Amino acid sequence: MKKILSGAVAAFSLAASAAWSADEVTLQLKWVTQAQFAGYYVAKDKGFYEEEGLDVTILPGGPDIAPTQVIAGGGADVTVEWMPAALAAREKGLPLVNIAQPFKSSGMMLTCWKDAGISAPEDLKNRTLGVWFFGNEFPFMSWMSQLGIDTGGKSENGVEVLKQGFNVDPLLQRQADCISTMTYNEYWQVIDSGVSPDELVTFKYEDQGVATLEDGLYVLEENLNDAAFVDKMERFVRASMKGWKYAEENPDEAADIVLENDATGAQTEAHQKRMMGEIAKLTAGSNGSLDPADFERTVGTLLAGGSDPVITKQPEGAWTHQISDAALN
């Protein structure tokens, strides 16, 4: 009996020691709790972070939260951000560095009413188009510039840009001929409102050749000089990618885990399961390491912004394989 007790005490002591020594990591998400971020919630729920000796806090985003500002102010160690916003912030003096890229493809697209007479990008002229701002407008502006379409107002060769909120009302209320949507979210909100897919035309940024990288993991450059921080990020990326691949293979379970973490209660099971199915298409093909060709395509799109480009020069030091190579190889 004494031997069993001593073994139990030793096991408890070991567990307590592991919990006590877990390194804390705070992750700032780009948006609210939803399947877009399933990999991180899965990694936490399944104990993948714990296995790496990490105690991870996941902070949801929202319409009033700018991830770049949170990390700049020390509120997070690592943040999920779209590359256009990260590169724009870097050029303005916030030295963000991409350390991993779980998303291989872009989910952004323009969704239009077919009965407005829109069937090709050239038909967008003289229309009102809903566009998200706060850094999300960059790929759109570059696309319009490449098409030679002015964004200063409706004309034979111009469009009126409507600053779109994070809903689909401008399309449903016919305030805009097209709106910005994600393949995994807003498009389905339009469908759920009673609109048939046959009534819509979509233009995926991937298909238009202007897709930019989304949902990468970014840290402040100065922290990469800290060996302890680098070690933490290696473990964080390894566990996160384990979570992402588990989510891809078990989409319904991943959606359920997301729902369990939705403190607002705003998300529905049907929407999250459908979203996870779409998200899995975007993370498929990525092991978490940034493909330099995808980076160059993103930069090329952003530099082609006409008179008001997102960035004005080729970025240097904006990404590194230092973390992903150590974490994934």
mmCIF file of C-alpha atoms in Angstrom:
data_model
loop_
_atom_site.group_PDB
_atom_site.id
_atom_site.type_symbol
_atom_site.label_atom_id
_atom_site.label_comp_id
_atom_site.label_asym_id
_atom_site.label_seq_id
_atom_site.Cartn_x
_atom_site.Cartn_y
_atom_site.Cartn_z
ATOM 1 C CA MET A 1 0.000 0.000 0.000
ATOM 2 C CA LYS A 2 2.816 2.329 0.952
ATOM 3 C CA LYS A 3 4.534 1.694 -2.387
ATOM 4 C CA ILE A 4 1.312 2.475 -4.322
ATOM 5 C CA LEU A 5 0.836 5.693 -2.351
ATOM 6 C CA SER A 6 4.397 6.843 -2.949
ATOM 7 C CA GLY A 7 3.945 6.160 -6.674
ATOM 8 C CA ALA A 8 0.737 8.190 -6.733
ATOM 9 C CA VAL A 9 2.417 11.036 -4.874
ATOM 10 C CA ALA A 10 5.317 10.988 -7.326
ATOM 11 C CA ALA A 11 2.914 11.064 -10.280
ATOM 12 C CA PHE A 12 0.950 13.912 -8.724
ATOM 13 C CA SER A 13 4.152 15.776 -7.974
ATOM 14 C CA LEU A 14 5.300 15.338 -11.570
ATOM 15 C CA ALA A 15 1.966 16.590 -12.929
ATOM 16 C CA ALA A 16 1.951 19.546 -10.579
ATOM 17 C CA SER A 17 5.525 20.367 -11.552
ATOM 18 C CA ALA A 18 4.621 20.242 -15.251
ATOM 19 C CA ALA A 19 1.623 22.509 -14.699
ATOM 20 C CA TRP A 20 3.672 24.875 -12.593
ATOM 21 C CA SER A 21 6.438 25.145 -15.198
ATOM 22 C CA ALA A 22 4.179 25.544 -18.253
ATOM 23 C CA ASP A 23 5.227 28.521 -20.353
ATOM 24 C CA GLU A 24 2.470 31.038 -20.958
ATOM 25 C CA VAL A 25 1.611 32.117 -24.511
ATOM 26 C CA THR A 26 -1.115 34.602 -25.446
ATOM 27 C CA LEU A 27 -2.584 34.358 -28.945
ATOM 28 C CA GLN A 28 -4.666 37.220 -30.382
ATOM 29 C CA LEU A 29 -7.158 36.116 -33.036
ATOM 30 C CA LYS A 30 -8.123 38.293 -35.991
ATOM 31 C CA TRP A 31 -11.846 37.873 -35.434
ATOM 32 C CA VAL A 32 -14.445 36.357 -33.105
ATOM 33 C CA THR A 33 -14.433 32.743 -31.949
ATOM 34 C CA GLN A 34 -15.365 30.663 -34.988
ATOM 35 C CA ALA A 35 -14.118 27.737 -37.080
ATOM 36 C CA GLN A 36 -11.722 30.099 -38.889
ATOM 37 C CA PHE A 37 -9.492 29.542 -35.826
ATOM 38 C CA ALA A 38 -10.416 25.927 -35.104
ATOM 39 C CA GLY A 39 -6.830 24.651 -35.143
ATOM 40 C CA TYR A 40 -5.903 26.683 -32.067
ATOM 41 C CA TYR A 41 -8.994 25.717 -30.085
ATOM 42 C CA VAL A 42 -8.487 22.062 -31.033
ATOM 43 C CA ALA A 43 -4.823 22.193 -29.971
ATOM 44 C CA LYS A 44 -5.866 23.566 -26.595
ATOM 45 C CA ASP A 45 -8.816 21.188 -26.129
ATOM 46 C CA LYS A 46 -6.861 18.082 -27.156
ATOM 47 C CA GLY A 47 -3.940 18.891 -24.901
ATOM 48 C CA PHE A 48 -1.471 19.472 -27.744
ATOM 49 C CA TYR A 49 -0.266 22.718 -26.149
ATOM 50 C CA GLU A 50 -0.056 21.082 -22.740
ATOM 51 C CA GLU A 51 2.068 18.278 -24.235
ATOM 52 C CA GLU A 52 4.506 20.981 -25.381
ATOM 53 C CA GLY A 53 4.651 22.514 -21.903
ATOM 54 C CA LEU A 54 2.528 25.508 -22.876
ATOM 55 C CA ASP A 55 -0.327 27.296 -21.167
ATOM 56 C CA VAL A 56 -2.036 29.086 -24.084
ATOM 57 C CA THR A 57 -4.583 31.864 -23.703
ATOM 58 C CA ILE A 58 -6.651 32.531 -26.845
ATOM 59 C CA LEU A 59 -8.047 36.058 -27.130
ATOM 60 C CA PRO A 60 -10.986 36.482 -29.556
ATOM 61 C CA GLY A 61 -10.996 39.463 -31.882
ATOM 62 C CA GLY A 62 -13.916 41.603 -32.969
ATOM 63 C CA PRO A 63 -14.930 44.749 -34.842
ATOM 64 C CA ASP A 64 -13.253 46.998 -32.262
ATOM 65 C CA ILE A 65 -10.042 44.981 -31.902
ATOM 66 C CA ALA A 66 -7.007 45.560 -34.134
ATOM 67 C CA PRO A 67 -4.624 42.604 -33.704
ATOM 68 C CA THR A 68 -1.622 44.700 -34.733
ATOM 69 C CA GLN A 69 -2.377 47.215 -31.983
ATOM 70 C CA VAL A 70 -2.795 44.454 -29.396
ATOM 71 C CA ILE A 71 0.593 42.894 -30.138
ATOM 72 C CA ALA A 72 2.258 46.320 -30.416
ATOM 73 C CA GLY A 73 0.992 47.142 -26.932
ATOM 74 C CA GLY A 74 2.283 43.896 -25.444
ATOM 75 C CA GLY A 75 -1.168 42.346 -25.088
ATOM 76 C CA ALA A 76 -0.207 39.205 -27.017
ATOM 77 C CA ASP A 77 2.892 37.181 -27.874
ATOM 78 C CA VAL A 78 1.626 36.115 -31.282
ATOM 79 C CA THR A 79 -1.284 37.183 -33.462
ATOM 80 C CA VAL A 80 -3.310 35.854 -36.379
ATOM 81 C CA GLU A 81 -3.293 38.462 -39.148
ATOM 82 C CA TRP A 82 -3.674 38.834 -42.889
ATOM 83 C CA MET A 83 -0.400 39.567 -44.643
ATOM 84 C CA PRO A 84 -1.546 42.833 -46.318
ATOM 85 C CA ALA A 85 -2.274 44.378 -42.916
ATOM 86 C CA ALA A 86 0.931 42.946 -41.431
ATOM 87 C CA LEU A 87 3.126 44.278 -44.261
ATOM 88 C CA ALA A 88 1.422 47.668 -44.176
ATOM 89 C CA ALA A 89 2.025 47.839 -40.422
ATOM 90 C CA ARG A 90 5.653 46.779 -40.904
ATOM 91 C CA GLU A 91 6.269 49.541 -43.431
ATOM 92 C CA LYS A 92 4.774 52.035 -40.974
ATOM 93 C CA GLY A 93 7.175 50.974 -38.230
ATOM 94 C CA LEU A 94 5.639 47.976 -36.465
ATOM 95 C CA PRO A 95 8.155 45.181 -37.204
ATOM 96 C CA LEU A 96 5.849 42.170 -37.532
ATOM 97 C CA VAL A 97 7.351 38.921 -38.808
ATOM 98 C CA ASN A 98 5.458 35.935 -40.196
ATOM 99 C CA ILE A 99 6.656 32.793 -38.377
ATOM 100 C CA ALA A 100 4.116 30.307 -39.799
ATOM 101 C CA GLN A 101 1.396 30.152 -42.462
ATOM 102 C CA PRO A 102 -1.357 27.616 -41.661
ATOM 103 C CA PHE A 103 -3.594 28.939 -44.481
ATOM 104 C CA LYS A 104 -2.425 28.029 -47.989
ATOM 105 C CA SER A 105 -5.301 29.627 -49.925
ATOM 106 C CA SER A 106 -7.378 32.797 -49.677
ATOM 107 C CA GLY A 107 -11.061 32.620 -48.870
ATOM 108 C CA MET A 108 -11.850 36.148 -50.011
ATOM 109 C CA MET A 109 -14.251 36.856 -52.854
ATOM 110 C CA LEU A 110 -16.689 39.397 -54.220
ATOM 111 C CA THR A 111 -20.308 38.203 -54.275
ATOM 112 C CA CYS A 112 -22.654 39.951 -56.728
ATOM 113 C CA TRP A 113 -26.271 39.907 -57.874
ATOM 114 C CA LYS A 114 -26.454 38.110 -61.212
ATOM 115 C CA ASP A 115 -29.525 40.130 -62.245
ATOM 116 C CA ALA A 116 -27.428 43.319 -62.046
ATOM 117 C CA GLY A 117 -25.871 42.158 -65.310
ATOM 118 C CA ILE A 118 -22.546 41.150 -63.817
ATOM 119 C CA SER A 119 -20.827 38.091 -65.274
ATOM 120 C CA ALA A 120 -17.176 39.167 -65.619
ATOM 121 C CA PRO A 121 -14.815 41.563 -63.785
ATOM 122 C CA GLU A 122 -15.226 44.154 -66.563
ATOM 123 C CA ASP A 123 -18.927 44.367 -65.624
ATOM 124 C CA LEU A 124 -18.018 45.812 -62.209
ATOM 125 C CA LYS A 125 -17.588 49.297 -63.695
ATOM 126 C CA ASN A 126 -20.195 51.887 -62.769
ATOM 127 C CA ARG A 127 -21.355 49.784 -59.799
ATOM 128 C CA THR A 128 -21.479 50.153 -56.045
ATOM 129 C CA LEU A 129 -19.242 47.585 -54.368
ATOM 130 C CA GLY A 130 -19.156 46.805 -50.660
ATOM 131 C CA VAL A 131 -15.616 46.561 -49.306
ATOM 132 C CA TRP A 132 -14.275 45.848 -45.828
ATOM 133 C CA PHE A 133 -11.706 48.305 -44.535
ATOM 134 C CA PHE A 134 -9.322 48.243 -41.535
ATOM 135 C CA GLY A 135 -6.664 46.598 -43.718
ATOM 136 C CA ASN A 136 -9.011 44.216 -45.509
ATOM 137 C CA GLU A 137 -9.477 46.592 -48.442
ATOM 138 C CA PHE A 138 -5.909 46.187 -49.722
ATOM 139 C CA PRO A 139 -6.405 43.191 -52.045
ATOM 140 C CA PHE A 140 -9.554 44.792 -53.514
ATOM 141 C CA MET A 141 -7.836 48.088 -54.245
ATOM 142 C CA SER A 142 -4.942 46.285 -55.924
ATOM 143 C CA TRP A 143 -7.368 44.232 -58.015
ATOM 144 C CA MET A 144 -9.226 47.334 -59.193
ATOM 145 C CA SER A 145 -5.914 48.997 -60.066
ATOM 146 C CA GLN A 146 -4.863 45.995 -62.155
ATOM 147 C CA LEU A 147 -8.226 46.110 -63.951
ATOM 148 C CA GLY A 148 -7.756 49.830 -64.588
ATOM 149 C CA ILE A 149 -10.917 50.657 -62.650
ATOM 150 C CA ASP A 150 -10.997 53.907 -60.664
ATOM 151 C CA THR A 151 -12.305 53.657 -57.084
ATOM 152 C CA GLY A 152 -13.235 57.322 -56.753
ATOM 153 C CA GLY A 153 -16.890 56.938 -57.687
ATOM 154 C CA LYS A 154 -19.342 55.542 -60.218
ATOM 155 C CA SER A 155 -18.416 56.252 -63.817
ATOM 156 C CA GLU A 156 -17.907 54.481 -67.105
ATOM 157 C CA ASN A 157 -14.545 53.413 -65.781
ATOM 158 C CA GLY A 158 -15.064 53.689 -62.049
ATOM 159 C CA VAL A 159 -16.823 52.181 -59.047
ATOM 160 C CA GLU A 160 -18.312 53.564 -55.873
ATOM 161 C CA VAL A 161 -16.737 51.881 -52.867
ATOM 162 C CA LEU A 162 -19.166 51.389 -50.003
ATOM 163 C CA LYS A 163 -17.487 50.888 -46.639
ATOM 164 C CA GLN A 164 -19.041 47.596 -45.666
ATOM 165 C CA GLY A 165 -19.738 46.580 -42.099
ATOM 166 C CA PHE A 166 -19.189 42.999 -41.034
ATOM 167 C CA ASN A 167 -22.556 41.837 -42.331
ATOM 168 C CA VAL A 168 -24.251 41.212 -45.683
ATOM 169 C CA ASP A 169 -27.017 43.821 -45.405
ATOM 170 C CA PRO A 170 -25.758 46.060 -48.260
ATOM 171 C CA LEU A 171 -26.296 43.209 -50.730
ATOM 172 C CA LEU A 172 -29.606 42.011 -49.329
ATOM 173 C CA GLN A 173 -30.960 45.575 -49.224
ATOM 174 C CA ARG A 174 -29.640 46.304 -52.725
ATOM 175 C CA GLN A 175 -27.438 49.138 -51.462
ATOM 176 C CA ALA A 176 -24.569 47.462 -53.334
ATOM 177 C CA ASP A 177 -24.349 45.321 -56.457
ATOM 178 C CA CYS A 178 -21.549 43.276 -54.896
ATOM 179 C CA ILE A 179 -20.119 42.840 -51.417
ATOM 180 C CA SER A 180 -16.995 41.339 -49.877
ATOM 181 C CA THR A 181 -17.503 37.818 -48.563
ATOM 182 C CA MET A 182 -15.412 34.932 -47.333
ATOM 183 C CA THR A 183 -15.998 31.478 -48.796
ATOM 184 C CA TYR A 184 -16.516 30.154 -45.278
ATOM 185 C CA ASN A 185 -18.686 32.847 -43.717
ATOM 186 C CA GLU A 186 -20.524 35.774 -45.288
ATOM 187 C CA TYR A 187 -21.354 33.990 -48.551
ATOM 188 C CA TRP A 188 -23.328 31.452 -46.533
ATOM 189 C CA GLN A 189 -25.056 34.224 -44.602
ATOM 190 C CA VAL A 190 -26.412 35.422 -47.941
ATOM 191 C CA ILE A 191 -27.559 31.899 -48.803
ATOM 192 C CA ASP A 192 -29.122 31.424 -45.343
ATOM 193 C CA SER A 193 -31.154 34.601 -45.864
ATOM 194 C CA GLY A 194 -33.063 32.786 -48.607
ATOM 195 C CA VAL A 195 -31.002 33.710 -51.679
ATOM 196 C CA SER A 196 -30.312 30.913 -54.150
ATOM 197 C CA PRO A 197 -26.725 30.364 -55.345
ATOM 198 C CA ASP A 198 -28.127 30.633 -58.885
ATOM 199 C CA GLU A 199 -28.968 34.288 -58.178
ATOM 200 C CA LEU A 200 -25.342 35.118 -57.416
ATOM 201 C CA VAL A 201 -22.026 35.526 -59.216
ATOM 202 C CA THR A 202 -18.787 35.193 -57.263
ATOM 203 C CA PHE A 203 -15.245 36.283 -58.054
ATOM 204 C CA LYS A 204 -12.663 34.482 -55.921
ATOM 205 C CA TYR A 205 -9.472 36.464 -55.432
ATOM 206 C CA GLU A 206 -7.526 33.227 -55.946
ATOM 207 C CA ASP A 207 -9.044 32.875 -59.426
ATOM 208 C CA GLN A 208 -8.399 36.540 -60.259
ATOM 209 C CA GLY A 209 -4.693 36.206 -59.459
ATOM 210 C CA VAL A 210 -4.810 38.816 -56.701
ATOM 211 C CA ALA A 211 -5.114 36.556 -53.662
ATOM 212 C CA THR A 212 -3.021 37.577 -50.681
ATOM 213 C CA LEU A 213 -2.030 35.405 -47.732
ATOM 214 C CA GLU A 214 -4.504 35.245 -44.872
ATOM 215 C CA ASP A 215 -4.386 34.072 -41.273
ATOM 216 C CA GLY A 216 -0.649 33.793 -40.782
ATOM 217 C CA LEU A 217 1.036 33.835 -37.366
ATOM 218 C CA TYR A 218 3.001 36.990 -36.588
ATOM 219 C CA VAL A 219 5.335 38.087 -33.797
ATOM 220 C CA LEU A 220 7.401 41.188 -33.111
ATOM 221 C CA GLU A 221 10.825 40.971 -34.731
ATOM 222 C CA GLU A 222 12.746 41.951 -31.592
ATOM 223 C CA ASN A 223 11.380 38.911 -29.736
ATOM 224 C CA LEU A 224 13.090 36.574 -32.205
ATOM 225 C CA ASN A 225 16.393 37.577 -30.570
ATOM 226 C CA ASP A 226 15.193 35.975 -27.318
ATOM 227 C CA ALA A 227 16.092 32.270 -27.266
ATOM 228 C CA ALA A 228 13.412 31.448 -24.675
ATOM 229 C CA PHE A 229 10.727 33.161 -26.801
ATOM 230 C CA VAL A 230 11.890 31.351 -29.945
ATOM 231 C CA ASP A 231 11.726 28.030 -28.096
ATOM 232 C CA LYS A 232 8.169 28.807 -26.968
ATOM 233 C CA MET A 233 7.096 29.712 -30.495
ATOM 234 C CA GLU A 234 8.592 26.513 -31.913
ATOM 235 C CA ARG A 235 6.483 24.487 -29.501
ATOM 236 C CA PHE A 236 3.444 26.696 -30.136
ATOM 237 C CA VAL A 237 3.639 26.314 -33.923
ATOM 238 C CA ARG A 238 4.188 22.554 -33.683
ATOM 239 C CA ALA A 239 1.151 22.081 -31.430
ATOM 240 C CA SER A 240 -0.968 24.513 -33.458
ATOM 241 C CA MET A 241 -0.307 22.700 -36.732
ATOM 242 C CA LYS A 242 -1.131 19.414 -35.019
ATOM 243 C CA GLY A 243 -4.421 21.064 -34.061
ATOM 244 C CA TRP A 244 -5.034 22.260 -37.614
ATOM 245 C CA LYS A 245 -4.427 18.872 -39.187
ATOM 246 C CA TYR A 246 -6.677 17.234 -36.591
ATOM 247 C CA ALA A 247 -9.373 19.787 -37.432
ATOM 248 C CA GLU A 248 -9.040 19.060 -41.162
ATOM 249 C CA GLU A 249 -9.498 15.337 -40.541
ATOM 250 C CA ASN A 250 -12.260 15.725 -37.951
ATOM 251 C CA PRO A 251 -14.233 18.800 -39.064
ATOM 252 C CA ASP A 252 -17.436 18.110 -37.120
ATOM 253 C CA GLU A 253 -15.572 17.484 -33.865
ATOM 254 C CA ALA A 254 -13.480 20.612 -34.466
ATOM 255 C CA ALA A 255 -16.642 22.667 -34.986
ATOM 256 C CA ASP A 256 -18.053 21.311 -31.715
ATOM 257 C CA ILE A 257 -14.868 22.351 -29.897
ATOM 258 C CA VAL A 258 -15.189 25.860 -31.351
ATOM 259 C CA LEU A 259 -18.798 26.058 -30.168
ATOM 260 C CA GLU A 260 -17.736 25.042 -26.663
ATOM 261 C CA ASN A 261 -15.340 28.006 -26.639
ATOM 262 C CA ASP A 262 -17.841 30.553 -27.970
ATOM 263 C CA ALA A 263 -18.587 32.573 -24.838
ATOM 264 C CA THR A 264 -21.093 34.753 -26.708
ATOM 265 C CA GLY A 265 -23.344 31.867 -27.703
ATOM 266 C CA ALA A 266 -23.815 33.603 -31.056
ATOM 267 C CA GLN A 267 -22.558 30.775 -33.256
ATOM 268 C CA THR A 268 -24.754 27.923 -34.467
ATOM 269 C CA GLU A 269 -23.788 24.296 -34.977
ATOM 270 C CA ALA A 270 -24.892 24.221 -38.623
ATOM 271 C CA HIS A 271 -22.940 27.361 -39.532
ATOM 272 C CA GLN A 272 -19.767 26.303 -37.719
ATOM 273 C CA LYS A 273 -19.730 22.816 -39.228
ATOM 274 C CA ARG A 274 -20.177 24.257 -42.702
ATOM 275 C CA MET A 275 -17.501 26.868 -41.994
ATOM 276 C CA MET A 276 -15.061 24.215 -40.814
ATOM 277 C CA GLY A 277 -15.597 22.296 -44.047
ATOM 278 C CA GLU A 278 -14.695 25.398 -46.050
ATOM 279 C CA ILE A 279 -11.757 26.322 -43.797
ATOM 280 C CA ALA A 280 -10.286 22.828 -44.267
ATOM 281 C CA LYS A 281 -10.018 23.595 -47.995
ATOM 282 C CA LEU A 282 -7.887 26.672 -47.214
ATOM 283 C CA THR A 283 -5.503 24.992 -44.762
ATOM 284 C CA ALA A 284 -5.119 21.886 -46.941
ATOM 285 C CA GLY A 285 -1.710 21.791 -48.587
ATOM 286 C CA SER A 286 0.048 23.747 -45.843
ATOM 287 C CA ASN A 287 2.260 22.148 -43.230
ATOM 288 C CA GLY A 288 2.550 25.545 -41.543
ATOM 289 C CA SER A 289 5.657 26.723 -43.391
ATOM 290 C CA LEU A 290 5.343 29.860 -45.529
ATOM 291 C CA ASP A 291 5.837 29.253 -49.253
ATOM 292 C CA PRO A 292 8.137 32.046 -50.522
ATOM 293 C CA ALA A 293 6.282 32.028 -53.873
ATOM 294 C CA ASP A 294 3.019 32.814 -52.062
ATOM 295 C CA PHE A 295 4.782 35.656 -50.257
ATOM 296 C CA GLU A 296 6.088 37.094 -53.528
ATOM 297 C CA ARG A 297 2.634 36.878 -55.105
ATOM 298 C CA THR A 298 1.147 38.722 -52.138
ATOM 299 C CA VAL A 299 3.805 41.435 -52.300
ATOM 300 C CA GLY A 300 3.337 41.791 -56.060
ATOM 301 C CA THR A 301 -0.403 42.271 -55.597
ATOM 302 C CA LEU A 302 0.119 44.861 -52.873
ATOM 303 C CA LEU A 303 2.747 46.827 -54.798
ATOM 304 C CA ALA A 304 0.383 46.986 -57.788
ATOM 305 C CA GLY A 305 -1.993 49.306 -55.980
ATOM 306 C CA GLY A 306 -1.727 52.159 -58.473
ATOM 307 C CA SER A 307 -1.424 55.664 -57.048
ATOM 308 C CA ASP A 308 -2.088 54.440 -53.500
ATOM 309 C CA PRO A 309 -0.259 51.115 -53.088
ATOM 310 C CA VAL A 310 -0.534 49.202 -49.828
ATOM 311 C CA ILE A 311 3.254 49.078 -49.543
ATOM 312 C CA THR A 312 5.726 51.181 -51.463
ATOM 313 C CA LYS A 313 8.769 48.920 -51.499
ATOM 314 C CA GLN A 314 9.784 45.268 -51.348
ATOM 315 C CA PRO A 315 9.648 44.219 -47.681
ATOM 316 C CA GLU A 316 12.774 42.817 -46.066
ATOM 317 C CA GLY A 317 12.789 40.475 -43.085
ATOM 318 C CA ALA A 318 8.984 40.177 -43.087
ATOM 319 C CA TRP A 319 9.000 36.393 -42.712
ATOM 320 C CA THR A 320 11.237 33.674 -41.375
ATOM 321 C CA HIS A 321 11.470 29.879 -41.539
ATOM 322 C CA GLN A 322 13.462 29.873 -38.300
ATOM 323 C CA ILE A 323 10.478 28.825 -36.205
ATOM 324 C CA SER A 324 8.633 26.572 -38.651
ATOM 325 C CA ASP A 325 11.781 24.671 -39.679
ATOM 326 C CA ALA A 326 12.562 23.831 -36.072
ATOM 327 C CA ALA A 327 8.933 23.087 -35.231
ATOM 328 C CA LEU A 328 7.941 21.000 -38.223
ATOM 329 C CA ASN A 329 11.051 19.199 -39.475
#
